[in-house]
Short mmCIF file of C-alpha atoms in Angstrom, two decimals:
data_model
loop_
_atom_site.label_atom_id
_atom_site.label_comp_id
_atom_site.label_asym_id
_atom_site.label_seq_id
_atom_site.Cartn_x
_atom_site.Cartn_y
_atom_site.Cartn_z
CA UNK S 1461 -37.94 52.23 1.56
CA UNK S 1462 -37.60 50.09 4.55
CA UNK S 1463 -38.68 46.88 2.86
CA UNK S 1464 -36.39 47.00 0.13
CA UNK S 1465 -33.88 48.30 3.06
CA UNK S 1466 -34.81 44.93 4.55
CA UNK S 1467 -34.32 42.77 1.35
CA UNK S 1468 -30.84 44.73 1.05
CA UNK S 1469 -29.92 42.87 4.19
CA UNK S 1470 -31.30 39.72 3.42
CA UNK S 1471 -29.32 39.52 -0.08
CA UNK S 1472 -25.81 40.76 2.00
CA UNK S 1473 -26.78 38.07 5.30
CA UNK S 1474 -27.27 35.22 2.19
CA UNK S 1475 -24.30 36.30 0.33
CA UNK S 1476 -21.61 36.35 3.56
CA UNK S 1477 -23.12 32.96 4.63
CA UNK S 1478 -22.28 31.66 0.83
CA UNK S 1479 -18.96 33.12 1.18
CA UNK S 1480 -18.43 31.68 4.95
CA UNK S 1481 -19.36 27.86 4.15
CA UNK S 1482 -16.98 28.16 1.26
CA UNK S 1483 -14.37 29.00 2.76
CA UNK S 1484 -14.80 26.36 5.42
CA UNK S 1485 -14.96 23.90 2.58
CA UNK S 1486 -11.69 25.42 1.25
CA UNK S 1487 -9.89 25.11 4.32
CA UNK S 1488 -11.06 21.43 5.27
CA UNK S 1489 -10.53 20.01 1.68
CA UNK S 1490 -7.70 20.40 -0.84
CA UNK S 1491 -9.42 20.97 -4.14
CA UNK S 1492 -10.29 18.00 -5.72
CA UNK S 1493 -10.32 16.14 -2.74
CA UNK S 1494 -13.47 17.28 -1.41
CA UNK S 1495 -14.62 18.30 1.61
CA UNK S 1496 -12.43 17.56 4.78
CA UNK S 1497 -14.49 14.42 5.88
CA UNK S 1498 -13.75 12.56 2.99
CA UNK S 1499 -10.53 13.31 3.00
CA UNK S 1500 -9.89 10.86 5.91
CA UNK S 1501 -6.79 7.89 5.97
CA UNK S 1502 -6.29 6.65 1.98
CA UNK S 1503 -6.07 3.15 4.56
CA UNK S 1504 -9.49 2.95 5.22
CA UNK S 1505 -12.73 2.35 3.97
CA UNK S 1506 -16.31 3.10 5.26
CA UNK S 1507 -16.25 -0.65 5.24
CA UNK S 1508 -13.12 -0.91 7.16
CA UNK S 1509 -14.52 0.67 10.57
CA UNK S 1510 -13.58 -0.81 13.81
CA UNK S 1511 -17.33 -0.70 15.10
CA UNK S 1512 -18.77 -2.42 12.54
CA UNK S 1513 -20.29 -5.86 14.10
CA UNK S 1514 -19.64 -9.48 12.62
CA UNK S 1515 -23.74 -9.60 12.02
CA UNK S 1516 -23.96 -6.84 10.00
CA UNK S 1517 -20.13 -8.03 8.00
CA UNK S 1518 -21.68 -11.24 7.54
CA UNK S 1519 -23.58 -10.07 3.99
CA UNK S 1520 -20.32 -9.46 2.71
CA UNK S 1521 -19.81 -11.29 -0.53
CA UNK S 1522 -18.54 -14.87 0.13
CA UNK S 1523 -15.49 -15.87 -2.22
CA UNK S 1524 -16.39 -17.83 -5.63
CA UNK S 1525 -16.98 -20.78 -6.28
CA UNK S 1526 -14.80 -21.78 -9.46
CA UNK S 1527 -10.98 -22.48 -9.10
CA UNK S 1528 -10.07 -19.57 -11.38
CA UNK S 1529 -9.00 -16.79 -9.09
CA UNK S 1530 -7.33 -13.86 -10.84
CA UNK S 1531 -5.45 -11.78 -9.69
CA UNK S 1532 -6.47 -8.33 -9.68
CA UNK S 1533 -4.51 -5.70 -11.72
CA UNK S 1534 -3.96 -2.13 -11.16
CA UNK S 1535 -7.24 -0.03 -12.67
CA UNK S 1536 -6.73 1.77 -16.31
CA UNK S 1537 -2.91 0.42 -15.74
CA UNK S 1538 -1.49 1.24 -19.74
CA UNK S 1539 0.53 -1.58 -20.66
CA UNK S 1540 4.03 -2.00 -21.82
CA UNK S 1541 5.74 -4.03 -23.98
CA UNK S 1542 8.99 -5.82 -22.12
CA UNK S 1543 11.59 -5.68 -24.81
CA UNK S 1544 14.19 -8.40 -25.67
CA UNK S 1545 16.87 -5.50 -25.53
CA UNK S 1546 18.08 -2.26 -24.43
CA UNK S 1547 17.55 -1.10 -27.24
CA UNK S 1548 13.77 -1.03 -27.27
CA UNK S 1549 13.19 -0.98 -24.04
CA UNK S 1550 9.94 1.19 -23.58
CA UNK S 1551 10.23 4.08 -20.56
CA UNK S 1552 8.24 3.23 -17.29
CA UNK S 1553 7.72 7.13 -14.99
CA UNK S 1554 7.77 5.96 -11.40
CA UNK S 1555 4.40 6.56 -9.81
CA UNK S 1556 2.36 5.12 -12.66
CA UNK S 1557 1.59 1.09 -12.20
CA UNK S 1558 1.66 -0.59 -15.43
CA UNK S 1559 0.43 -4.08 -17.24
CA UNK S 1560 3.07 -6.35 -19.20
CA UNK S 1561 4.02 -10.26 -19.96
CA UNK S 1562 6.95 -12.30 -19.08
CA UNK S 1563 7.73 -14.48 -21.42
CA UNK S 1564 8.90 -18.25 -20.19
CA UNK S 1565 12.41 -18.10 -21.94
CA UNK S 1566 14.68 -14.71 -21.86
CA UNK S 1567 14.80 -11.36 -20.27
CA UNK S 1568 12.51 -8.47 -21.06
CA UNK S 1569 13.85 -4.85 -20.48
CA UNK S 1570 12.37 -1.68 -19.32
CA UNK S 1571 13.95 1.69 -19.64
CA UNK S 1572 14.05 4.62 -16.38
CA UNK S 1573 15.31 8.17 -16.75
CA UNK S 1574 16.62 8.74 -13.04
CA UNK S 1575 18.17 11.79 -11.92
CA UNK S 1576 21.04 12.03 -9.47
CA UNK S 1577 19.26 12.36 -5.89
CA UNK S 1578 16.52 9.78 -5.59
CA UNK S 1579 16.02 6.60 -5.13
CA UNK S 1580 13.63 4.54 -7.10
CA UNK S 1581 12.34 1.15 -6.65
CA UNK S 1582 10.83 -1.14 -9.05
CA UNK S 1583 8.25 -3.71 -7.91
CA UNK S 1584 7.65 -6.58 -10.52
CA UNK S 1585 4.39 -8.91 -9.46
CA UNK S 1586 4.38 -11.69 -11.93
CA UNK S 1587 1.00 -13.45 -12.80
CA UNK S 1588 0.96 -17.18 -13.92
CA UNK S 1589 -1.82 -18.59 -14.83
CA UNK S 1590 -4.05 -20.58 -12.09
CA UNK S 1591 -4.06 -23.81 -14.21
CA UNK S 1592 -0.83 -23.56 -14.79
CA UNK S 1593 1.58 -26.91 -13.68
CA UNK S 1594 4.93 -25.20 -11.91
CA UNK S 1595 7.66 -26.52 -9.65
CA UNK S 1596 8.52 -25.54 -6.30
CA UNK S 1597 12.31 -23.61 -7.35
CA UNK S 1598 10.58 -21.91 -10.40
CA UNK S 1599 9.80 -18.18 -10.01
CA UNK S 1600 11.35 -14.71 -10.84
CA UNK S 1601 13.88 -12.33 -10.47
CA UNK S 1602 14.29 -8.54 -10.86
CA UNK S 1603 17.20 -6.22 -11.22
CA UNK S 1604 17.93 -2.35 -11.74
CA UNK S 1605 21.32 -1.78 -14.39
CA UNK S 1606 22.81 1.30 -15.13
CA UNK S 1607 24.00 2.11 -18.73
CA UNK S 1608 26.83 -0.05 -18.54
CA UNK S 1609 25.09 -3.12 -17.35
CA UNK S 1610 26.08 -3.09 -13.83
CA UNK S 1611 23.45 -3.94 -11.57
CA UNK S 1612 22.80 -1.30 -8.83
CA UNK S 1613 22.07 -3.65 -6.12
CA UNK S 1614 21.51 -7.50 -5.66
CA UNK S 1615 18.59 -9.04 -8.02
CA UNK S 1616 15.82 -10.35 -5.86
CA UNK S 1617 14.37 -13.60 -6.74
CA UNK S 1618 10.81 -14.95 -5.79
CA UNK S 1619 9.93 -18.93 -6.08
CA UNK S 1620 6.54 -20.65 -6.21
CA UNK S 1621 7.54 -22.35 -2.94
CA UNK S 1622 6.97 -26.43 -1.80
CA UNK S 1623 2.57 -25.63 -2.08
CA UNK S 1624 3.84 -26.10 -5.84
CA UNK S 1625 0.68 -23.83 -6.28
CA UNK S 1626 0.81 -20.79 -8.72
CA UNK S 1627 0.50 -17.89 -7.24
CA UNK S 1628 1.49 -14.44 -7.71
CA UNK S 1629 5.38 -13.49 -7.02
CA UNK S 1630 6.75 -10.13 -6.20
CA UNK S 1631 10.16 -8.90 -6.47
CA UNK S 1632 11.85 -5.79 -6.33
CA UNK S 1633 14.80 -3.80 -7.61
CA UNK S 1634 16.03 -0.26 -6.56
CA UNK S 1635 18.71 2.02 -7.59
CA UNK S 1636 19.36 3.72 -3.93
CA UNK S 1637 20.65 6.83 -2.95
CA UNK S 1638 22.87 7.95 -0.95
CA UNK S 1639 25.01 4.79 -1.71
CA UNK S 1640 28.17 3.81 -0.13
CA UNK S 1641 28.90 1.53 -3.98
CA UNK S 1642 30.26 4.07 -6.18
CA UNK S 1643 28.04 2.40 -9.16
CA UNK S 1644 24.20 4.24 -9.91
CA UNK S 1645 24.99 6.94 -8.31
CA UNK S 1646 24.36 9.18 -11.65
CA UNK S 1647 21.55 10.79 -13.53
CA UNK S 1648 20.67 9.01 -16.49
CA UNK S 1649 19.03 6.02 -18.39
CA UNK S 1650 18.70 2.74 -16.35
CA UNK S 1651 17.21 -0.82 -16.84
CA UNK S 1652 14.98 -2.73 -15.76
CA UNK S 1653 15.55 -6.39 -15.89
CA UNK S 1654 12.62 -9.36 -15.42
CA UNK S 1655 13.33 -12.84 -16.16
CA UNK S 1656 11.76 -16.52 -15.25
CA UNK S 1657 14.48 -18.39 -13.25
CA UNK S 1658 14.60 -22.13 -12.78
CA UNK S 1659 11.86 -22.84 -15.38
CA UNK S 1660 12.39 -26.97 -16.12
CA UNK S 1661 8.93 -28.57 -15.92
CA UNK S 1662 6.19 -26.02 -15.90
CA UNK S 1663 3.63 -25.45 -18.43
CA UNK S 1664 4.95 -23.38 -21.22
CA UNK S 1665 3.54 -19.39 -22.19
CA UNK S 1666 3.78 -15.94 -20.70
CA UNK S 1667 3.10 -15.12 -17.03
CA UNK S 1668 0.99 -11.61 -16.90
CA UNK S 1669 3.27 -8.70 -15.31
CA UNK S 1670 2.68 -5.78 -12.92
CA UNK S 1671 5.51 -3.02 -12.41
CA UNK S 1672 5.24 -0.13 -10.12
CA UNK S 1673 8.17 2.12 -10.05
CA UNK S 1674 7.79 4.11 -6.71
CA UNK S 1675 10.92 7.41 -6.47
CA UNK S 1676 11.80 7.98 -3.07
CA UNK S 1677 13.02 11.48 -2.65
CA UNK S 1678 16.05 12.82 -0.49
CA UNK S 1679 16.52 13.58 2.80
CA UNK S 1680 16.19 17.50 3.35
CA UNK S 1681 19.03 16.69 6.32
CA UNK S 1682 21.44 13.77 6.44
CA UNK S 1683 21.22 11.83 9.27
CA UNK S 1684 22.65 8.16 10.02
CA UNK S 1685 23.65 5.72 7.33
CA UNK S 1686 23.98 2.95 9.65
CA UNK S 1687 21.11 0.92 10.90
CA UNK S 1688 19.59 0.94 14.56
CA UNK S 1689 21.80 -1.45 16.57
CA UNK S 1690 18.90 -2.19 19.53
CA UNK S 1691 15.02 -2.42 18.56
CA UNK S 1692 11.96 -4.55 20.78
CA UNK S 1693 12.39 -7.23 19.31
CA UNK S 1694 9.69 -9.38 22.26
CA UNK S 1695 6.86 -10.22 19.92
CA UNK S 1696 3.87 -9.38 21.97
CA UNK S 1697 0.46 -10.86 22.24
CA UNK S 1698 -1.90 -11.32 19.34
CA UNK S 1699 -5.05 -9.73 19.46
CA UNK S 1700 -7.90 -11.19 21.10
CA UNK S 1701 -11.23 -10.93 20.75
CA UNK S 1702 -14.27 -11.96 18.16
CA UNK S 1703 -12.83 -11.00 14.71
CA UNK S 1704 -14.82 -9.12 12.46
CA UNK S 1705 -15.47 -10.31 8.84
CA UNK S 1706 -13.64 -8.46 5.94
CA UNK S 1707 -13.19 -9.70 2.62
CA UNK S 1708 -9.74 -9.67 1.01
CA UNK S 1709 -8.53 -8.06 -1.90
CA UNK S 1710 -6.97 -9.42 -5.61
CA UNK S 1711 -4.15 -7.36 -5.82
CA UNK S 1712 -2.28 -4.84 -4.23
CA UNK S 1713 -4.04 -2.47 -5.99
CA UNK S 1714 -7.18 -3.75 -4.30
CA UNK S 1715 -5.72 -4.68 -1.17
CA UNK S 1716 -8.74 -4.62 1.77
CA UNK S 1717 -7.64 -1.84 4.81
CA UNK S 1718 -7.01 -3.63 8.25
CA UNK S 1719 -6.28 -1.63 11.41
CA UNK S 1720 -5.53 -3.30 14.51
CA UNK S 1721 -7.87 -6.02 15.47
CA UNK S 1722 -8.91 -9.69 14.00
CA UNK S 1723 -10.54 -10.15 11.31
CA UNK S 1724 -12.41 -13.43 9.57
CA UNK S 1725 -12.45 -14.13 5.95
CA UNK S 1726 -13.00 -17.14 3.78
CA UNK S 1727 -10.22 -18.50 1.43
CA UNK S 1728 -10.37 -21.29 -1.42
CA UNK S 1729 -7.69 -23.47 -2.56
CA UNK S 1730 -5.71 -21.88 -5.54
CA UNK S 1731 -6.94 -18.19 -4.12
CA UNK S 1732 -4.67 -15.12 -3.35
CA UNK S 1733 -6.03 -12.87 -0.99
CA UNK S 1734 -4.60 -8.82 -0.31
CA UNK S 1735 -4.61 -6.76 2.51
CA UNK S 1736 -3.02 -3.50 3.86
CA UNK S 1737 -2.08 -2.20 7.49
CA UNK S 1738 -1.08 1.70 7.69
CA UNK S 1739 1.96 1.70 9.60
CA UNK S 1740 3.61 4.97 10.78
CA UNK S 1741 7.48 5.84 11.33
CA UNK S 1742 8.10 4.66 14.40
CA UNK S 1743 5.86 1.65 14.71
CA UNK S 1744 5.56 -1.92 14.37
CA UNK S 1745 4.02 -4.29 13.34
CA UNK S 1746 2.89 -8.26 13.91
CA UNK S 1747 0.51 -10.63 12.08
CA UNK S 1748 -0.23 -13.98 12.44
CA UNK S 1749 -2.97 -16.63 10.10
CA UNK S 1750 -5.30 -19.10 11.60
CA UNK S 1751 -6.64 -21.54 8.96
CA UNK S 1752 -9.53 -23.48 10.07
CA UNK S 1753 -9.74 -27.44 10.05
CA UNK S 1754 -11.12 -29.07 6.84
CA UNK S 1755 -14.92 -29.07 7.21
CA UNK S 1756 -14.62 -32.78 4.67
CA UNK S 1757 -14.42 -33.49 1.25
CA UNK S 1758 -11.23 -34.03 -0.76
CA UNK S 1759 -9.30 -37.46 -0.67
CA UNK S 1760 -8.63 -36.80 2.98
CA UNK S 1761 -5.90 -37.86 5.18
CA UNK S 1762 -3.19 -35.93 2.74
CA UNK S 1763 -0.56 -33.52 3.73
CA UNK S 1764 0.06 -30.75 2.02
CA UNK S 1765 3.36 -28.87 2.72
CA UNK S 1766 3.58 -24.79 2.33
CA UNK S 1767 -0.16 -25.70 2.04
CA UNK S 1768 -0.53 -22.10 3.63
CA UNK S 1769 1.55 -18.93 2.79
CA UNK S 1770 1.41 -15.45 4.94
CA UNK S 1771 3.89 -12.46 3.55
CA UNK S 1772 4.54 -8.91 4.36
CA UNK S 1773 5.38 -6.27 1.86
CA UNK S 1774 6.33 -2.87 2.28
CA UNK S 1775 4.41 0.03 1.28
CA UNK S 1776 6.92 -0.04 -2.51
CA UNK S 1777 5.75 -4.30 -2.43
CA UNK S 1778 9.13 -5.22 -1.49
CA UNK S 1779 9.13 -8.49 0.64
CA UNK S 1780 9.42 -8.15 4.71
CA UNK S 1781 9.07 -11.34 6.05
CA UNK S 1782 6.72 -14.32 5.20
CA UNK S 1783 6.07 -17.88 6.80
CA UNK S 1784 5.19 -20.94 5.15
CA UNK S 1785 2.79 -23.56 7.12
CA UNK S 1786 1.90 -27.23 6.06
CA UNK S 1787 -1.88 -28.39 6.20
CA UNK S 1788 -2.82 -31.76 7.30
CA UNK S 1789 -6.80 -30.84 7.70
CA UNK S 1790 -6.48 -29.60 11.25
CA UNK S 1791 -6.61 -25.88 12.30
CA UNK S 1792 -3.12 -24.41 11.55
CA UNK S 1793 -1.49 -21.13 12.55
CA UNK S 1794 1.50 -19.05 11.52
CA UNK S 1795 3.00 -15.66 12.07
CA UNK S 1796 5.52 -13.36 11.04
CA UNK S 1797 8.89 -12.76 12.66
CA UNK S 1798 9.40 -9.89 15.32
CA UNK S 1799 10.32 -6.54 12.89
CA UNK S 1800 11.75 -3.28 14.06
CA UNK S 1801 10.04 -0.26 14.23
CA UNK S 1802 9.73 1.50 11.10
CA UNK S 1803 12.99 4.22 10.44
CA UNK S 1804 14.57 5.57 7.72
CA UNK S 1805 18.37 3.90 9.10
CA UNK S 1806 16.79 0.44 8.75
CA UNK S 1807 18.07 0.36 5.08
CA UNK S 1808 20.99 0.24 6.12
CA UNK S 1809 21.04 -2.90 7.81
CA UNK S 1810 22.30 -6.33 6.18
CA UNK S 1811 18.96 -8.28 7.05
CA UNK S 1812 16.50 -8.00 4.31
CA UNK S 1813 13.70 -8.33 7.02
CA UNK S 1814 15.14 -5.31 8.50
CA UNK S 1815 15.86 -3.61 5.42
CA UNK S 1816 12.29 -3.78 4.20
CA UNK S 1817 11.06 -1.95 7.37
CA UNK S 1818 12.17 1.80 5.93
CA UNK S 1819 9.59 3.50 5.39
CA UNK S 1820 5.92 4.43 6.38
CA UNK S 1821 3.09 3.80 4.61
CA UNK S 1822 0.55 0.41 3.67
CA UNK S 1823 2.12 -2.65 4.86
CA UNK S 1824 0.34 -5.25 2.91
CA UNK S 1825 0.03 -9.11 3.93
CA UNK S 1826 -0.77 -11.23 1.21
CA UNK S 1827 -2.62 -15.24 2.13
CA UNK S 1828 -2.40 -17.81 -0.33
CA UNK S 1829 -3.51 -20.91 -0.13
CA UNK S 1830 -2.22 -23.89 -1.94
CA UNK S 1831 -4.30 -25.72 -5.44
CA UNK S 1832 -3.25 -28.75 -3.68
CA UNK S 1833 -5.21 -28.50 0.11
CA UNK S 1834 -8.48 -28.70 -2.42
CA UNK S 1835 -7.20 -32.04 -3.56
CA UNK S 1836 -6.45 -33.58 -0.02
CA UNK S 1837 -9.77 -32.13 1.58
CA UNK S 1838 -11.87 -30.44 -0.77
CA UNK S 1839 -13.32 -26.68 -1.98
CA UNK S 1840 -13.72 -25.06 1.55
CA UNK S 1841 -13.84 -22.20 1.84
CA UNK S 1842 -11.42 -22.74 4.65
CA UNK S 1843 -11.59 -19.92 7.71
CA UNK S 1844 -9.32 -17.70 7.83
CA UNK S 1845 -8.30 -15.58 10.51
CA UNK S 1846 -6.06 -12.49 10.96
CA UNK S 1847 -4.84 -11.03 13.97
CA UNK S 1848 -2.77 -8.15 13.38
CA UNK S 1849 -1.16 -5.79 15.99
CA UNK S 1850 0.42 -1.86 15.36
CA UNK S 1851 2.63 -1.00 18.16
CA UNK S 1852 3.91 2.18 19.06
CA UNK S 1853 3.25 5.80 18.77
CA UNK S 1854 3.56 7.42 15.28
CA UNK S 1855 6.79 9.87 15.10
CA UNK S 1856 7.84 12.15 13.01
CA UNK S 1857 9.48 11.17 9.32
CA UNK S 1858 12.64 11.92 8.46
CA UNK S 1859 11.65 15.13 6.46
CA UNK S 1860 11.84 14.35 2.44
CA UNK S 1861 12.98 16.84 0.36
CA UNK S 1862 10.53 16.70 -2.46
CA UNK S 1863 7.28 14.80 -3.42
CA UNK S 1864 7.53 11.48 -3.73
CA UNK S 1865 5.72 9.43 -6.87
CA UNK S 1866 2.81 8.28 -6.76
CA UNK S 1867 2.26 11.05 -3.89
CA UNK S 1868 1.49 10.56 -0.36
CA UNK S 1869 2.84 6.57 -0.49
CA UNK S 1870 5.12 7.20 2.20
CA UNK S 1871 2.38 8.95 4.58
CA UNK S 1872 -0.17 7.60 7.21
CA UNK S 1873 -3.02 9.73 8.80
CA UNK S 1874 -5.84 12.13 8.23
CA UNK S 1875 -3.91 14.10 5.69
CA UNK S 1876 -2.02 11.61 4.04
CA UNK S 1877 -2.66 11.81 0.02
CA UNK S 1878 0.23 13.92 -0.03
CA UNK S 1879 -2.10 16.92 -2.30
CA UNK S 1880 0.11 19.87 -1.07
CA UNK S 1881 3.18 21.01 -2.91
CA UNK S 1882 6.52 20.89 -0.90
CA UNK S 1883 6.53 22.39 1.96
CA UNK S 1884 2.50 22.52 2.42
CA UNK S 1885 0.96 21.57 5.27
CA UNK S 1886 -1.01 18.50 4.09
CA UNK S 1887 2.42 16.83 2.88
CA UNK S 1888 4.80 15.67 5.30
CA UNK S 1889 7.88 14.37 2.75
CA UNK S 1890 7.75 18.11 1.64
CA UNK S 1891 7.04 19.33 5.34
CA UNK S 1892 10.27 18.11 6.81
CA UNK S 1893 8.28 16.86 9.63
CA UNK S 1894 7.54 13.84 8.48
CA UNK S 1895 4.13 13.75 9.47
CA UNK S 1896 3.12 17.03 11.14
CA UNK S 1897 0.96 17.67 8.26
CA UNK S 1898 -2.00 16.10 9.85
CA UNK S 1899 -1.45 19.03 12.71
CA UNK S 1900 -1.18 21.93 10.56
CA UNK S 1901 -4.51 20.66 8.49
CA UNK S 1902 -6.34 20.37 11.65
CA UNK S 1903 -4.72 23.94 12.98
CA UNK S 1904 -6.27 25.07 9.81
CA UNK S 1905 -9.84 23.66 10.05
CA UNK S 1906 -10.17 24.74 13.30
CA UNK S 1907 -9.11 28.50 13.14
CA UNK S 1908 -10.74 28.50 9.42
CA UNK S 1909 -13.94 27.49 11.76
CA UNK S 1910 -13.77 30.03 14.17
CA UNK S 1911 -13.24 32.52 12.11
CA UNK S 1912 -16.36 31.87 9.63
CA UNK S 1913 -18.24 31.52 13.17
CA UNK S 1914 -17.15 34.89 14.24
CA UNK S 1915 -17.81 36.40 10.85
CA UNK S 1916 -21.51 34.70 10.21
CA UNK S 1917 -22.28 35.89 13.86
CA UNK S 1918 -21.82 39.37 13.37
CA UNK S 1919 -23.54 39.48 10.39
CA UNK S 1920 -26.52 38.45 11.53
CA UNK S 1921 -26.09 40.80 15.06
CA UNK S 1922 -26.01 43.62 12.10
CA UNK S 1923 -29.18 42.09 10.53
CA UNK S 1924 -30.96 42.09 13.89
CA UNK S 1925 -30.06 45.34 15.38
CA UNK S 1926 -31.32 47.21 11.46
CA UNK S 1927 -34.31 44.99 11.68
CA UNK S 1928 -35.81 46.60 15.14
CA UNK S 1929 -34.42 50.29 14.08
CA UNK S 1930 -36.70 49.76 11.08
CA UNK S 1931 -39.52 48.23 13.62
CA UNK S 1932 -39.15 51.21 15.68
CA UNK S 1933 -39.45 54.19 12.26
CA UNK S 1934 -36.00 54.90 13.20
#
């Protein structure tokens, strides 16, 4: 009787201990998420770790050889056909990044069923290909219609630039809410509008497309609608030190995380390379490029103007800022304007640089350099260093109202995929904290772990105190 008395105990200890670790892994991990640890920044990598040493970074995979450097489109994006009118224009859902083609003559159409409190955006990344002979004014424009055919706000317009290289241009249209212009401000079907501008003597054919509609949700409170009228605008210090190696991305979709710090890569003539910084409201951020001297090769002695290109997008791939810097085979460096911290009001303001600085999330800078600096002084790879800087403390958001699409692209931090309904913990644009999320998760974890500690240690007190009255014939 007092063995199987024993076993009884055993089979409860074995059960509560099942039912303890569960529950920890419940409270540190949304489902489908995992467990809490690998729920960590979407920003960063296990690559991406501030400790890791140049030695051991040094296996990473140099850059190819060839001249053919593709750019690297959204995983299992469907793809869409761009219409040649309204009238077939197929239906893009914002948070879903799709695959299309721009043809070189004419305007293609999409088609976006808004309602009448959010604001969407509509990024357009178009692809041509890396043999292909452009101009310097050539490039593409975007723009966001309403039913009538009035455009909701100014079309934005990308060109190759005077590198004369192709490379891939982003653009981006928006139908914004709340809007002082009584146009857009209605539910209902909208357009999107692509189209090559200032096409004269490049190569004929389509240019691949990407499109990522992001919606922005509304404000749970109105606050300002005008933008901040003092920011910091002393650009500080770059950071020092010996940068670690990190190899770029081929897209945004495959943009390489960056924190604070420098960091060495390797870039080719003709090559496109992505990367993203996780800024938080409240902060700022600075960037500059060092390309190294020509190592020989090439004709030599050439000049090769915009032979280097640095931009920043924001995290919806709207343009910030970006710098342009000619290469004459000596070491060359750039950087990005001064930009205010990141806030909500800075939409409101009439510089675009400004403007783009409205909302947390991945910042990406984007390197290209030029078809042509292989001509004057060969392959490379050429060195390439980043220095990038995040001042500030994070703040709190300005409290969304809803979920934004895809979820969690407005969010920095531990808990920032944005899993959690509105109002959860683990989503600050449904939080109305605009970040607190990250707090509550941890509140969680940690009274979730004290509790199961508790719990697991007076089981086994139990199992101990039956285990000597059995012991004793008791």
């Amino acid at each position: 009787m007092g063995r199987r008395r024993t076993a009884w105990w055993r089979v409860i200890v074995v059960a509560v201990m099942g039912l303890v670790l569960g529950a920890v892994g419940v409270v540190g991990g949304a489902p489908g998420s995992g467990s809490f640890a690998a729920s960590a920044s979407p920003f960063r990598s296990p690559s991406a770790s501030p400790s890791s040493s140049p030695t051991a970074s040094s296996t990473t995979t140099a850059s190819s050889s060839t001249k053919d450097f593709q750019y690297t489109f959204a995983e299992d994006a469907p793809s869409v056909r761009g219409a040649t009118d309204t009238g077939d224009a197929e239906r893009l859902a914002p948070g879903t990044t799709y695959r299309s083609s721009l043809p070189s003559e004419g305007k293609v159409y999409y088609r976006l069923v808004l309602d009448g409190t959010s604001t969407v955006y509509v990024a357009a990344t178009a692809v041509p290909p890396t043999d292909a002979a452009v101009t310097a004014t050539e490039g593409v424009r975007v723009s966001v219609q309403d039913a009538d055919g009035r455009t909701c706000s100014a079309p934005d317009t990308a060109s190759i630039g005077a590198g004369r290289s192709p490379r891939p241009l982003t653009v981006w249209g928006a139908r914004q809410l709340p809007s002082s212009r009584s146009l857009c401000r209605s539910a209902g079907t909208y357009y999107v509008v692509v189209e090559r501008v200032l096409r004269t003597e490049s190569s004929p054919g389509d240019w691949e497309l990407e499109l990522a509609p992001v919606l922005e949700p509304r404000l749970r409170k109105a606050g300002s609608t005008s933008a901040p009228e003092a920011w910091d605008s002393a650009t500080p210090s770059p950071p020092g030190g010996e940068a670690v190696r990190r190899r770029g991305g081929g897209g945004f979709a495959s943009a390489t995380a960056l924190e604070q710090g420098a960091w060495r890569d390797d870039v080719r003539p003709g090559q496109t390379l992505f990367y993203k910084v996780p800024v938080g409201w409240g902060q700022q951020v600075y960037a500059t490029a060092d390309l190294s001297s020509a190592s020989g090769g090439g004709a030599g002695g050439g000049f090769v103007p915009g032979g280097v290109n640095l931009a920043l997008y924001n995290p919806v791939r709207g343009l910030v800022d970006d710098t342009s810097i000619s290469y004459n085979g000596s070491q060359k460096s750039g950087a990005l304007a001064a930009l205010p911290p990141v806030g909500y009001d800075n939409r409101y303001a009439v510089s675009d640089r400004v403007g783009g600085m409205r909302f947390a999330g991945a910042y990406y800078l984007v390197v290209h350099l030029a078809a042509r600096v292989g001509e004057e002084f060969g392959d490379g790879p050429f060195g390439l260093t980043l220095r990038v800087r995040v001042k500030g403390e994070a703040t709190a958001g300005p409290g969304y109202a809803g979920r934004s699409e895809p979820s969690g692209i407005f969010q920095v931090g531990l808990l920032g995929r944005g899993s959690g309904a509105v109002g959860d913990a683990g989503s600050s644009e449904g939080s109305g904290d605009g970040g607190g999320g990250g707090g509550a998760g941890m509140r969680l974890v940690a009274v979730g772990g004290i509790g199961a500690g508790t719990l697991l240690l007076v089981v086994l007190g139990v199992w101990v105190v039956v285990g000597r009255r059995r012991a004793a014939g008791v």
